[in-house]
Amino acid sequence: MNSKTQNKIAIGGLYGIAGLVVLILLALLGYILASGVPQLSWHFLTAPGKAFLKGGGVGIQLYNSFYLLILAMLISFPIALGAAIYLYEYAKDNWVTTTIRTAIEILSSLPSVVVGLFGFLFFVVKLHLGFSILSGAFALTFFNLPLLTRSIEDSLRTISDVQREGGLALGLSRWETVTRVILPAAVPSILTGVILSAGRVFGEAAALIYTAGQSAPALDFTDWNPFNISSPLNPMRPAETLAVHIWKINSEGIMPDAKAISSGSSAVLVIAILLFNFAARYLGKRLYKRLTSA
Amino acid sequence: MFVNNDVKNAMAMEERHVIKLSDPDHPVILSTEDLHVYYGKKEALFEGDLEFASNQISALIGPSGSGKSTYLRSLNRMNDRIATVTGKIMYRGVDINQPSIDVYEMRRRVGMVFQRPNPFAKSIYDNIAFALRLRGVTGKHKLDEIVETSLKQAALWDQVKDDLNKSALALSGGQAQRLCIARAIAIKPDILLLDEPASALDPVSTGQLEDTLLSLKEHYTIIIVTHNMQQAARISEYTAFFNQGRVLEYDTTSHIFTNPSVQVTSDYVSGNFG
Ligand SMILES: Nc1ncnc2c1ncn2[C@@H]1O[C@H](COP(=O)(O)OP(=O)(O)OP(=O)(O)O)[C@@H](O)[C@H]1O
Ligand SMILES: [Mg+2]
């Protein structure tokens, strides 16, 4: 067999595998969307759930998912940004940074259910935060932090060192170089990473089951005082998210249309995550173009 | 006749030949004494003792890996976190190679342009203006004026004056390099260090860049690393020849190219190296 046929066979094999992956993915997506999309309606997306009757919606769960996502991002982004800047721009290679990197590595490979259990023991029980948005947001932070730190570090790595030297040669300090030269140039790629990780956080269930809880008390969308128990902004209330909801109905749902609600919720989740991904690509490209175009 | 000259030279050849400057019109502005540079344990520069005349162009030539960049980057302490540099770097009577020196302030006096053009991901205008703003130069008029004069001095103004708000990343290589020069001179340095600034450029852009440097001589002292011997001959007054981490010869450019004192220099400039 000469190298040309060998090459052809290899390429054929790779195409086959890639095609198979795409096919499985499309079949999965198609199944979820086909069974879920017919359930979707404005009512479904906004109405509160019903425990025993038909016709409940996922409005509160959907809202909770977004609220938790935003809180988790607000907490984890500054920390991840700081950590990434420290690790990539400042830290020398010594045992401290090696330890930090290893810790990040391990954290990022922890199963999310373990993160959830840790969150339960530490935030819910030890710190007396109870099943609450806050406990959930902290658990999500733990889940998200390592991935986000690595993604921001990778973004910084894509900015060539000649840019750093260019800043220093103008008499800028390292900090000025990072904040004025490197970060602005890395924004498109950092943003892409943030949105992608937001998609992951949005779909996360296991880390939340024992932290943000499995109940979605009714919310009063006219009351925006975060100290009131029925206020959507109250961070101390339990808050079942969409992903947790899907798990919950499938394991113990007793409403007659449980299957339909589960399919509908899955479709909403998948669509939201797809939107996150497309938004990440689109915004990243747009910003990059704006930075580089004439 | 050439052979005769060569024979005559060979008899008089020295090991090392480094002149001291004594041109009252162009006093020494920067000099190094006993400069050694180590990358970790490895010594990359064994002795650098050169003097640079103000408002003149000095060229650093030599084979690849001979320590030209290592030397040049030490001059404005760009090697600070990378290498250990011992010895003195005297700039206007002050040793700038000591810890107490404010390196950021010093680098504003000793600017640098790199081999690979490195415009920032900002508009052309901001590439020049943002470092000024950071140093408290505000006021649109003032900034506009500095941006315009620096771009003019770098011979880029006519090509970009209508596109100042466009991204600098869209410039061609030659334009980008001249923007980097404009950016460096906007903060009004004394000395401009250039490390093979034309190596990524085509012949036309290279010619323009050389003209730019020649016109900048009036205001700045220029030290340029180049692999292009014709370029060194065309634009510089003084030339230093580096080999294996040592300065083997330093003299006027005409001396180096027509009548070098060291055999290795002679071999190198005549292309019989190695
Ligand atoms: N960052 C670094 N770390 C370790 N060694 C280095 C580093 N930079 C340069 N060196 C070594 O120092 C020596 C001199 O390198 P330098 O870059 O100064 O040469 P040069 O004359 O500029 O060469 P070129 O013409 O190829 O640019 C070489 O042996 C090189 O391998
Ligand atoms: Mg070099």
Coordinates of C-alpha atoms and ligand atoms in Angstrom, one line a residue:
Chain A
M1 CA 0.0 0.0 0.0
N2 CA 1.6 3.3 -1.0
S3 CA 1.4 6.4 1.1
K4 CA -1.2 8.0 -1.2
T5 CA -3.8 5.3 -0.6
Q6 CA -2.9 5.2 3.0
N7 CA -3.6 8.9 3.2
K8 CA -6.9 8.4 1.4
I9 CA -8.0 5.8 3.8
A10 CA -6.9 7.9 6.8
I11 CA -8.8 10.9 5.5
G12 CA -11.8 8.7 4.7
G13 CA -11.8 7.3 8.3
L14 CA -11.5 10.8 9.8
Y15 CA -14.4 12.1 7.7
G16 CA -16.4 9.1 8.7
I17 CA -15.8 9.6 12.4
A18 CA -16.5 13.4 12.2
G19 CA -19.7 12.6 10.2
L20 CA -20.8 10.2 12.8
V21 CA -20.3 12.7 15.6
V22 CA -22.2 15.4 13.7
L23 CA -25.0 12.9 12.9
I24 CA -25.4 11.8 16.6
L25 CA -25.4 15.5 17.6
L26 CA -28.0 16.4 15.1
A27 CA -30.2 13.4 16.0
L28 CA -30.1 14.4 19.6
L29 CA -30.8 18.0 19.0
G30 CA -33.6 17.1 16.5
Y31 CA -35.2 14.8 19.0
I32 CA -35.1 17.3 21.9
L33 CA -36.3 20.1 19.7
A34 CA -39.0 18.1 17.9
S35 CA -40.5 16.8 21.2
G36 CA -40.0 20.1 23.0
V37 CA -40.8 22.9 20.7
P38 CA -44.5 22.0 20.3
Q39 CA -44.9 22.6 24.1
L40 CA -43.5 26.1 23.9
S41 CA -45.8 29.0 24.3
W42 CA -45.7 32.4 25.9
H43 CA -47.8 30.9 28.8
F44 CA -45.3 28.0 29.2
L45 CA -42.3 30.4 29.4
T46 CA -43.9 32.8 31.9
A47 CA -46.4 31.0 34.0
P48 CA -45.5 29.5 37.4
G49 CA -45.5 25.8 37.8
K50 CA -48.3 23.7 39.1
A51 CA -47.6 20.8 41.4
F52 CA -50.6 18.5 40.7
L53 CA -52.4 20.0 37.8
K54 CA -51.9 20.3 34.0
G55 CA -50.8 23.5 32.3
G56 CA -48.1 24.7 34.6
G57 CA -45.2 26.8 33.2
V58 CA -41.5 27.3 33.8
G59 CA -41.5 31.1 34.2
I60 CA -40.0 31.1 37.7
Q61 CA -37.4 28.4 36.9
L62 CA -36.3 30.3 33.8
Y63 CA -36.0 33.5 35.7
N64 CA -34.1 31.7 38.5
S65 CA -31.7 30.3 35.9
F66 CA -30.8 33.7 34.6
Y67 CA -30.6 35.3 38.0
L68 CA -28.3 32.6 39.3
L69 CA -26.2 32.8 36.1
I70 CA -25.8 36.6 36.5
L71 CA -24.9 36.3 40.2
A72 CA -22.5 33.5 39.6
M73 CA -20.8 35.4 36.7
L74 CA -20.6 38.6 38.8
I75 CA -18.8 36.6 41.5
S76 CA -16.6 34.4 39.4
F77 CA -15.6 36.8 36.6
P78 CA -13.5 39.3 38.6
I79 CA -11.9 36.5 40.5
A80 CA -11.1 34.5 37.4
L81 CA -9.8 37.7 35.6
G82 CA -7.6 38.5 38.5
A83 CA -6.3 35.0 38.8
A84 CA -5.6 34.7 35.1
I85 CA -3.8 38.0 35.0
Y86 CA -1.7 37.0 37.9
L87 CA -0.9 33.6 36.6
Y88 CA -0.1 34.6 33.0
E89 CA 1.2 38.2 33.3
Y90 CA 3.0 38.2 36.6
A91 CA 3.7 34.9 38.2
K92 CA 7.1 33.3 37.7
D93 CA 7.2 29.6 37.3
N94 CA 7.8 28.4 40.8
W95 CA 6.2 26.0 43.3
V96 CA 3.4 28.5 44.2
T97 CA 2.2 28.9 40.7
T98 CA 2.6 25.2 40.0
T99 CA 0.4 24.5 43.1
I100 CA -2.2 27.0 41.9
R101 CA -2.2 25.5 38.4
T102 CA -2.6 22.0 39.8
A103 CA -5.4 23.2 42.0
I104 CA -7.2 24.7 39.1
E105 CA -6.6 21.6 37.1
I106 CA -8.1 19.4 39.8
L107 CA -11.0 21.8 40.4
S108 CA -11.9 21.9 36.8
S109 CA -12.1 18.1 36.6
L110 CA -14.2 17.7 39.7
P111 CA -17.6 16.2 38.9
S112 CA -20.2 18.9 39.4
V113 CA -22.2 16.7 41.8
V114 CA -19.2 16.7 44.1
V115 CA -19.0 20.5 43.9
G116 CA -22.7 20.5 44.7
L117 CA -22.2 18.3 47.8
F118 CA -19.3 20.4 48.9
G119 CA -21.6 23.5 48.4
F120 CA -24.3 21.8 50.5
L121 CA -22.0 21.0 53.4
F122 CA -20.1 24.3 53.4
F123 CA -22.5 27.1 52.2
V124 CA -25.9 25.6 53.1
V125 CA -25.0 23.9 56.4
K126 CA -21.8 25.4 57.8
L127 CA -22.4 29.0 56.7
H128 CA -26.1 28.7 57.4
L129 CA -27.0 30.1 54.0
G130 CA -29.7 27.5 53.5
F131 CA -31.0 26.4 50.2
S132 CA -30.7 29.7 48.5
I133 CA -29.7 31.6 45.4
L134 CA -26.5 32.6 47.2
S135 CA -25.5 29.1 48.1
G136 CA -26.2 28.1 44.5
A137 CA -24.2 31.1 43.1
F138 CA -21.2 30.2 45.3
A139 CA -21.4 26.5 44.2
L140 CA -21.6 27.7 40.5
T141 CA -18.6 29.9 41.1
F142 CA -16.6 26.9 42.3
F143 CA -17.8 25.0 39.3
N144 CA -17.1 27.9 36.9
L145 CA -13.9 29.5 38.3
P146 CA -11.3 27.0 37.1
L147 CA -12.8 26.8 33.6
L148 CA -13.1 30.5 33.3
T149 CA -9.7 31.2 34.7
R150 CA -8.2 28.9 32.1
S151 CA -10.2 30.3 29.3
I152 CA -9.1 33.9 30.2
E153 CA -5.5 32.8 30.6
D154 CA -5.7 31.3 27.1
S155 CA -7.1 34.5 25.8
L156 CA -4.1 36.4 27.3
R157 CA -1.8 33.8 25.7
T158 CA -3.1 34.7 22.3
I159 CA -1.8 38.2 22.6
S160 CA 1.7 38.2 21.3
D161 CA 4.6 39.1 23.6
V162 CA 5.7 41.8 21.2
Q163 CA 2.6 43.7 22.3
R164 CA 3.8 43.5 25.9
E165 CA 7.3 44.7 24.9
G166 CA 5.7 47.5 22.9
G167 CA 4.0 48.7 26.0
L168 CA 7.0 48.4 28.3
A169 CA 9.2 50.2 25.7
L170 CA 6.9 53.2 25.9
G171 CA 7.6 53.5 29.6
L172 CA 4.4 51.9 30.7
S173 CA 4.5 49.8 33.9
R174 CA 3.5 46.2 33.7
W175 CA 0.1 46.9 35.1
E176 CA -0.5 49.7 32.6
T177 CA 0.6 47.4 29.8
V178 CA -1.8 44.7 30.9
T179 CA -4.7 47.0 31.4
R180 CA -4.2 49.3 28.5
V181 CA -2.7 47.2 25.9
I182 CA -3.2 43.5 26.5
L183 CA -6.7 43.4 28.0
P184 CA -8.3 45.6 25.3
A185 CA -6.8 43.4 22.6
A186 CA -8.0 40.3 24.4
V187 CA -11.5 41.4 25.0
P188 CA -13.1 39.6 22.0
S189 CA -11.6 36.3 23.0
I190 CA -12.3 36.8 26.7
L191 CA -15.9 37.7 26.0
T192 CA -16.3 34.5 23.9
G193 CA -14.9 32.5 26.8
V194 CA -17.3 34.2 29.2
I195 CA -20.3 33.5 27.1
L196 CA -19.4 29.9 26.5
S197 CA -18.9 29.3 30.2
A198 CA -22.2 31.1 30.8
G199 CA -23.8 28.4 28.6
R200 CA -22.2 25.7 30.7
V201 CA -23.4 27.3 34.0
F202 CA -26.9 27.9 32.6
G203 CA -27.3 24.2 31.9
E204 CA -25.7 23.0 35.2
A205 CA -28.0 20.9 37.5
A206 CA -26.0 18.7 39.7
A207 CA -24.1 21.5 41.5
L208 CA -27.4 23.2 42.3
I209 CA -29.7 20.4 43.5
Y210 CA -28.4 20.6 47.0
T211 CA -27.4 24.3 47.1
A212 CA -30.0 26.4 45.3
G213 CA -32.6 23.8 46.2
Q214 CA -35.4 22.1 44.4
S215 CA -38.3 24.3 45.0
A216 CA -39.4 27.4 43.2
P217 CA -41.6 29.5 45.5
A218 CA -43.9 32.0 43.9
L219 CA -42.4 35.3 43.0
D220 CA -44.0 38.7 43.1
F221 CA -42.6 40.4 40.0
T222 CA -43.8 43.8 41.2
D223 CA -41.7 43.7 44.4
W224 CA -38.0 44.4 43.7
N225 CA -36.9 44.9 47.3
P226 CA -34.3 42.2 47.7
F227 CA -35.1 41.9 51.4
N228 CA -38.7 40.7 50.8
I229 CA -39.1 36.9 50.7
S230 CA -41.2 36.9 47.5
S231 CA -39.0 39.4 45.7
P232 CA -37.3 38.0 42.6
L233 CA -34.1 39.7 43.7
N234 CA -34.0 38.1 47.1
P235 CA -30.8 36.1 47.2
M236 CA -31.7 34.1 50.3
R237 CA -34.7 32.3 48.8
P238 CA -34.5 28.7 47.4
A239 CA -34.5 28.8 43.6
E240 CA -35.0 25.8 41.4
T241 CA -33.5 26.4 38.0
L242 CA -34.6 25.0 34.7
A243 CA -32.0 22.3 34.6
V244 CA -32.8 21.2 38.1
H245 CA -36.5 21.3 37.2
I246 CA -36.0 18.9 34.4
W247 CA -34.2 16.5 36.7
K248 CA -36.9 17.0 39.3
I249 CA -39.9 16.3 37.1
N250 CA -38.3 13.3 35.6
S251 CA -37.5 11.8 38.9
E252 CA -40.6 12.7 41.0
G253 CA -42.9 14.9 38.9
I254 CA -46.6 14.1 39.7
M255 CA -48.4 16.5 37.4
P256 CA -50.2 14.8 34.6
D257 CA -48.3 16.6 31.9
A258 CA -44.9 16.0 33.4
K259 CA -43.5 14.5 30.2
A260 CA -44.6 17.5 28.2
I261 CA -43.1 20.0 30.6
S262 CA -39.9 18.1 30.8
S263 CA -39.6 18.1 27.0
G264 CA -40.5 21.8 26.8
S265 CA -38.0 22.7 29.4
S266 CA -35.3 20.7 27.7
A267 CA -36.0 22.5 24.5
V268 CA -35.8 25.8 26.2
L269 CA -32.5 24.9 27.8
V270 CA -31.0 23.6 24.6
I271 CA -32.2 26.7 22.7
A272 CA -30.7 29.0 25.3
I273 CA -27.4 27.2 25.3
L274 CA -27.3 27.3 21.5
L275 CA -28.0 31.0 21.6
F276 CA -25.2 31.5 24.1
N277 CA -22.9 29.7 21.7
F278 CA -23.9 31.7 18.6
A279 CA -23.8 34.9 20.6
A280 CA -20.3 34.1 21.7
R281 CA -19.1 33.5 18.1
Y282 CA -20.9 36.5 16.7
L283 CA -19.9 39.0 19.3
G284 CA -16.3 37.7 19.4
K285 CA -16.0 38.1 15.6
R286 CA -17.7 41.5 15.6
L287 CA -15.5 42.9 18.3
Y288 CA -12.4 41.4 16.6
K289 CA -13.4 43.0 13.4
R290 CA -13.9 46.3 15.0
L291 CA -10.5 46.1 16.5
T292 CA -8.8 45.2 13.3
S293 CA -10.7 46.7 10.4
A294 CA -9.9 49.7 8.5
Chain B
M1 CA 45.5 45.3 -6.1
F2 CA 42.8 44.0 -3.8
V3 CA 45.1 41.1 -2.9
N4 CA 47.8 43.6 -2.0
N5 CA 45.6 45.5 0.2
D6 CA 44.4 42.3 1.9
V7 CA 47.9 41.2 2.5
K8 CA 48.9 44.6 3.9
N9 CA 45.8 44.6 6.1
A10 CA 46.4 41.1 7.3
M11 CA 49.8 42.0 8.5
A12 CA 48.4 44.9 10.6
M13 CA 45.3 43.0 11.8
E14 CA 44.4 43.4 15.5
E15 CA 42.4 41.1 17.7
R16 CA 40.0 43.8 18.7
H17 CA 39.6 47.4 17.8
V18 CA 37.3 49.8 19.6
I19 CA 37.6 53.5 19.3
K20 CA 36.8 56.2 21.8
L21 CA 34.8 59.1 20.4
S22 CA 36.0 62.6 20.4
D23 CA 33.7 64.6 18.1
P24 CA 32.9 67.9 19.9
D25 CA 29.8 68.4 17.7
H26 CA 28.4 65.1 18.7
P27 CA 29.3 64.5 22.3
V28 CA 28.8 61.0 23.8
I29 CA 25.3 60.6 25.1
L30 CA 25.3 56.9 26.0
S31 CA 28.1 54.6 26.8
T32 CA 28.5 51.1 28.3
E33 CA 31.3 50.0 30.5
D34 CA 32.2 46.4 31.0
L35 CA 28.6 45.2 30.2
H36 CA 28.0 41.5 30.7
V37 CA 24.7 39.8 30.1
Y38 CA 23.7 36.3 31.4
Y39 CA 20.7 34.3 30.4
G40 CA 20.5 32.1 33.5
K41 CA 24.0 30.7 33.8
K42 CA 24.8 31.2 30.2
E43 CA 26.8 34.3 29.3
A44 CA 25.6 35.9 26.1
L45 CA 27.5 39.1 26.1
F46 CA 31.1 39.1 27.4
E47 CA 32.1 42.7 27.1
G48 CA 30.3 45.6 25.7
D49 CA 32.1 48.9 26.0
L50 CA 30.8 51.3 23.4
E51 CA 30.2 55.0 23.2
F52 CA 27.4 56.5 21.2
A53 CA 27.5 60.0 19.7
S54 CA 24.4 62.2 20.1
N55 CA 22.4 62.9 16.9
Q56 CA 24.2 60.3 14.9
I57 CA 23.2 56.9 13.7
S58 CA 25.2 54.0 15.0
A59 CA 24.8 50.5 13.5
L60 CA 25.3 47.2 15.3
I61 CA 26.1 44.4 12.9
G62 CA 27.3 40.8 13.2
P63 CA 26.3 37.3 12.6
S64 CA 23.1 35.7 14.0
G65 CA 23.4 35.0 17.7
S66 CA 26.3 37.3 18.2
G67 CA 24.6 39.3 20.9
K68 CA 23.4 42.4 19.1
S69 CA 19.8 42.2 20.3
T70 CA 21.0 41.2 23.8
Y71 CA 23.2 44.3 23.9
L72 CA 20.6 46.6 22.5
R73 CA 17.8 45.4 24.8
S74 CA 20.0 45.9 27.8
L75 CA 20.4 49.6 26.9
N76 CA 16.8 50.4 28.0
R77 CA 16.6 47.5 30.4
M78 CA 14.1 45.5 28.3
N79 CA 16.1 42.5 29.5
D80 CA 15.3 43.2 33.2
R81 CA 13.1 40.1 33.8
I82 CA 14.8 37.9 31.3
A83 CA 18.5 38.3 31.9
T84 CA 21.1 39.5 34.4
V85 CA 23.0 42.5 33.2
T86 CA 26.1 43.6 35.0
G87 CA 28.3 46.7 34.3
K88 CA 27.5 50.3 33.7
I89 CA 25.2 52.0 31.2
M90 CA 26.0 55.7 31.4
Y91 CA 23.3 57.9 30.0
R92 CA 24.1 61.6 30.3
G93 CA 26.4 60.9 33.2
V94 CA 24.0 58.6 35.1
D95 CA 24.3 54.9 35.4
I96 CA 20.9 53.7 34.4
N97 CA 21.8 50.0 35.1
Q98 CA 21.2 50.3 38.8
P99 CA 18.1 49.3 40.8
S100 CA 17.3 52.8 42.1
I101 CA 16.6 54.0 38.5
D102 CA 13.0 54.6 37.6
V103 CA 13.0 52.3 34.6
Y104 CA 9.6 53.6 33.3
E105 CA 10.9 57.1 33.2
M106 CA 14.2 56.0 31.7
R107 CA 12.4 54.1 28.9
R108 CA 10.6 57.2 28.0
R109 CA 14.0 58.8 27.2
V110 CA 15.4 55.7 25.6
G111 CA 12.7 54.4 23.2
M112 CA 12.7 51.2 21.3
V113 CA 11.3 49.9 18.0
F114 CA 11.2 46.2 17.4
Q115 CA 11.9 43.8 14.6
R116 CA 8.3 42.7 14.2
P117 CA 6.0 45.8 13.8
N118 CA 3.8 45.7 16.9
P119 CA 1.0 48.3 16.6
F120 CA -1.6 48.0 19.4
A121 CA -5.2 46.9 18.8
K122 CA -6.3 50.5 18.8
S123 CA -6.9 53.3 16.3
I124 CA -3.9 54.9 14.6
Y125 CA -4.5 58.0 16.7
D126 CA -4.7 56.1 20.0
N127 CA -1.6 54.1 19.3
I128 CA 0.2 57.4 19.6
A129 CA -2.0 59.3 22.0
F130 CA -2.7 56.7 24.7
A131 CA 0.7 56.6 26.3
L132 CA 0.7 60.4 26.3
R133 CA -2.7 60.5 28.0
L134 CA -1.4 58.1 30.7
R135 CA 1.4 60.6 31.4
G136 CA -1.1 63.4 31.9
V137 CA -0.9 65.0 28.4
T138 CA -4.6 65.9 27.9
G139 CA -6.3 68.4 25.7
K140 CA -7.4 67.5 22.2
H141 CA -5.4 70.3 20.6
K142 CA -2.1 69.3 22.2
L143 CA -2.7 65.6 21.4
D144 CA -3.7 66.3 17.9
E145 CA -0.6 68.3 17.4
I146 CA 1.7 65.7 18.8
V147 CA 0.1 62.9 16.8
E148 CA 0.5 65.0 13.6
T149 CA 4.1 65.9 14.1
S150 CA 5.1 62.4 15.1
L151 CA 3.4 60.9 12.1
K152 CA 5.0 63.5 9.9
Q153 CA 8.4 62.8 11.3
A154 CA 7.9 59.1 10.7
A155 CA 6.8 59.9 7.1
L156 CA 3.4 58.4 7.6
W157 CA 1.1 61.4 7.9
D158 CA 0.2 61.8 4.3
Q159 CA -0.9 58.1 4.0
V160 CA -3.0 58.0 7.1
K161 CA -4.2 61.5 7.9
D162 CA -7.8 60.7 6.8
D163 CA -7.8 57.4 8.6
L164 CA -6.7 58.3 12.1
N165 CA -9.6 56.6 13.7
K166 CA -9.2 53.4 11.9
S167 CA -7.6 50.4 13.5
A168 CA -3.8 50.3 13.3
L169 CA -3.9 46.6 12.7
A170 CA -5.1 47.2 9.2
L171 CA -1.9 49.0 8.2
S172 CA 0.7 47.4 5.9
G173 CA 3.9 46.1 7.4
G174 CA 5.9 49.2 6.4
Q175 CA 3.2 51.6 7.5
A176 CA 2.8 49.7 10.8
Q177 CA 6.6 49.9 11.4
R178 CA 6.5 53.7 10.8
L179 CA 3.6 54.0 13.1
C180 CA 5.7 52.2 15.8
I181 CA 8.4 54.8 15.1
A182 CA 5.9 57.6 15.4
R183 CA 4.6 56.1 18.6
A184 CA 8.1 55.9 20.0
I185 CA 9.1 59.5 19.1
A186 CA 5.7 60.9 20.3
I187 CA 6.9 60.7 23.9
K188 CA 10.0 62.7 22.9
P189 CA 12.8 60.3 23.7
D190 CA 16.5 61.2 23.5
I191 CA 17.6 58.0 22.0
L192 CA 15.9 55.6 19.7
L193 CA 16.9 51.9 19.7
L194 CA 15.9 49.9 16.7
D195 CA 16.3 46.1 16.4
E196 CA 16.3 45.1 12.7
P197 CA 13.3 47.4 12.0
A198 CA 13.3 46.8 8.3
S199 CA 13.7 43.0 8.3
A200 CA 10.0 42.5 7.7
L201 CA 9.7 45.1 5.0
D202 CA 10.0 45.1 1.3
P203 CA 12.8 47.2 -0.5
V204 CA 10.6 50.2 -1.1
S205 CA 9.4 50.4 2.5
T206 CA 12.9 49.8 3.7
G207 CA 14.1 52.7 1.6
Q208 CA 11.4 55.0 3.1
L209 CA 12.3 53.8 6.6
E210 CA 16.0 54.6 6.0
D211 CA 15.0 58.1 4.8
T212 CA 12.9 58.5 7.9
L213 CA 15.8 57.5 10.1
L214 CA 18.2 59.9 8.4
S215 CA 15.8 62.8 8.9
L216 CA 15.2 61.8 12.5
K217 CA 18.9 62.1 13.3
E218 CA 18.5 65.8 13.7
H219 CA 16.4 65.3 16.8
Y220 CA 17.4 61.8 18.1
T221 CA 20.3 59.6 18.7
I222 CA 19.8 56.4 16.8
I223 CA 21.2 53.0 17.5
I224 CA 20.1 50.4 15.0
V225 CA 20.7 46.6 14.7
T226 CA 20.8 45.5 11.1
H227 CA 21.7 42.4 9.1
N228 CA 21.8 44.5 6.0
M229 CA 25.3 45.7 5.4
Q230 CA 24.4 48.1 2.7
Q231 CA 21.9 49.6 5.1
A232 CA 24.5 50.1 7.8
A233 CA 26.8 51.7 5.2
R234 CA 24.1 53.9 3.8
I235 CA 22.8 55.4 7.0
S236 CA 25.2 55.1 9.9
E237 CA 28.2 57.2 11.0
Y238 CA 29.5 54.5 13.4
T239 CA 29.4 50.8 13.2
A240 CA 30.0 48.1 15.8
F241 CA 30.8 44.6 14.8
F242 CA 29.6 41.9 17.1
N243 CA 30.9 38.3 17.1
Q244 CA 30.2 35.5 19.5
G245 CA 29.1 37.8 22.3
R246 CA 31.9 40.3 21.9
V247 CA 32.3 43.6 20.3
L248 CA 35.3 42.9 18.0
E249 CA 35.4 46.2 16.3
Y250 CA 33.9 49.7 16.6
D251 CA 34.8 52.6 14.5
T252 CA 33.4 55.0 11.9
T253 CA 31.3 53.2 9.3
S254 CA 33.6 54.1 6.5
H255 CA 36.5 52.5 8.4
I256 CA 34.6 49.3 9.1
F257 CA 33.5 48.9 5.5
T258 CA 36.6 50.0 3.7
N259 CA 39.5 49.3 5.9
P260 CA 38.6 47.2 9.0
S261 CA 41.3 46.6 11.5
V262 CA 40.2 43.1 12.6
Q263 CA 40.4 40.1 10.3
V264 CA 37.0 38.7 11.3
T265 CA 35.3 42.0 10.6
S266 CA 37.0 42.1 7.2
D267 CA 35.8 38.6 6.5
Y268 CA 32.3 39.4 7.6
V269 CA 31.8 42.7 5.7
S270 CA 33.2 41.2 2.6
G271 CA 30.9 38.2 2.8
N272 CA 33.6 35.5 3.4
F273 CA 32.4 34.7 6.8
G274 CA 32.7 31.2 8.3
Ligands
LIG1 N1 15.7 35.0 26.0 C1 16.8 34.3 25.9 N2 17.1 33.3 26.7 C2 18.2 32.6 26.6 N3 19.1 32.8 25.7 C3 18.9 33.8 24.8 C4 17.8 34.6 24.9 N4 17.8 35.6 23.9 C5 19.0 35.3 23.3 N5 19.7 34.3 23.8 C6 21.0 33.8 23.4 O1 21.9 34.8 23.4 C7 22.8 34.8 22.3 C8 22.7 36.1 21.6 O2 21.4 36.3 21.0 P1 20.9 37.6 20.4 O3 19.5 37.5 20.2 O4 21.4 38.8 21.2 O5 21.7 37.6 19.0 P2 21.6 38.6 17.8 O6 22.9 39.0 17.4 O7 20.5 39.6 18.0 O8 21.1 37.5 16.6 P3 20.1 37.8 15.4 O9 20.9 38.5 14.4 O10 19.7 36.4 15.0 O11 18.9 38.5 15.9 C9 22.4 33.6 21.5 O12 23.2 32.5 21.7 C10 20.9 33.3 21.9 O13 20.7 32.0 21.8
MG2 MG 18.6 40.0 17.2

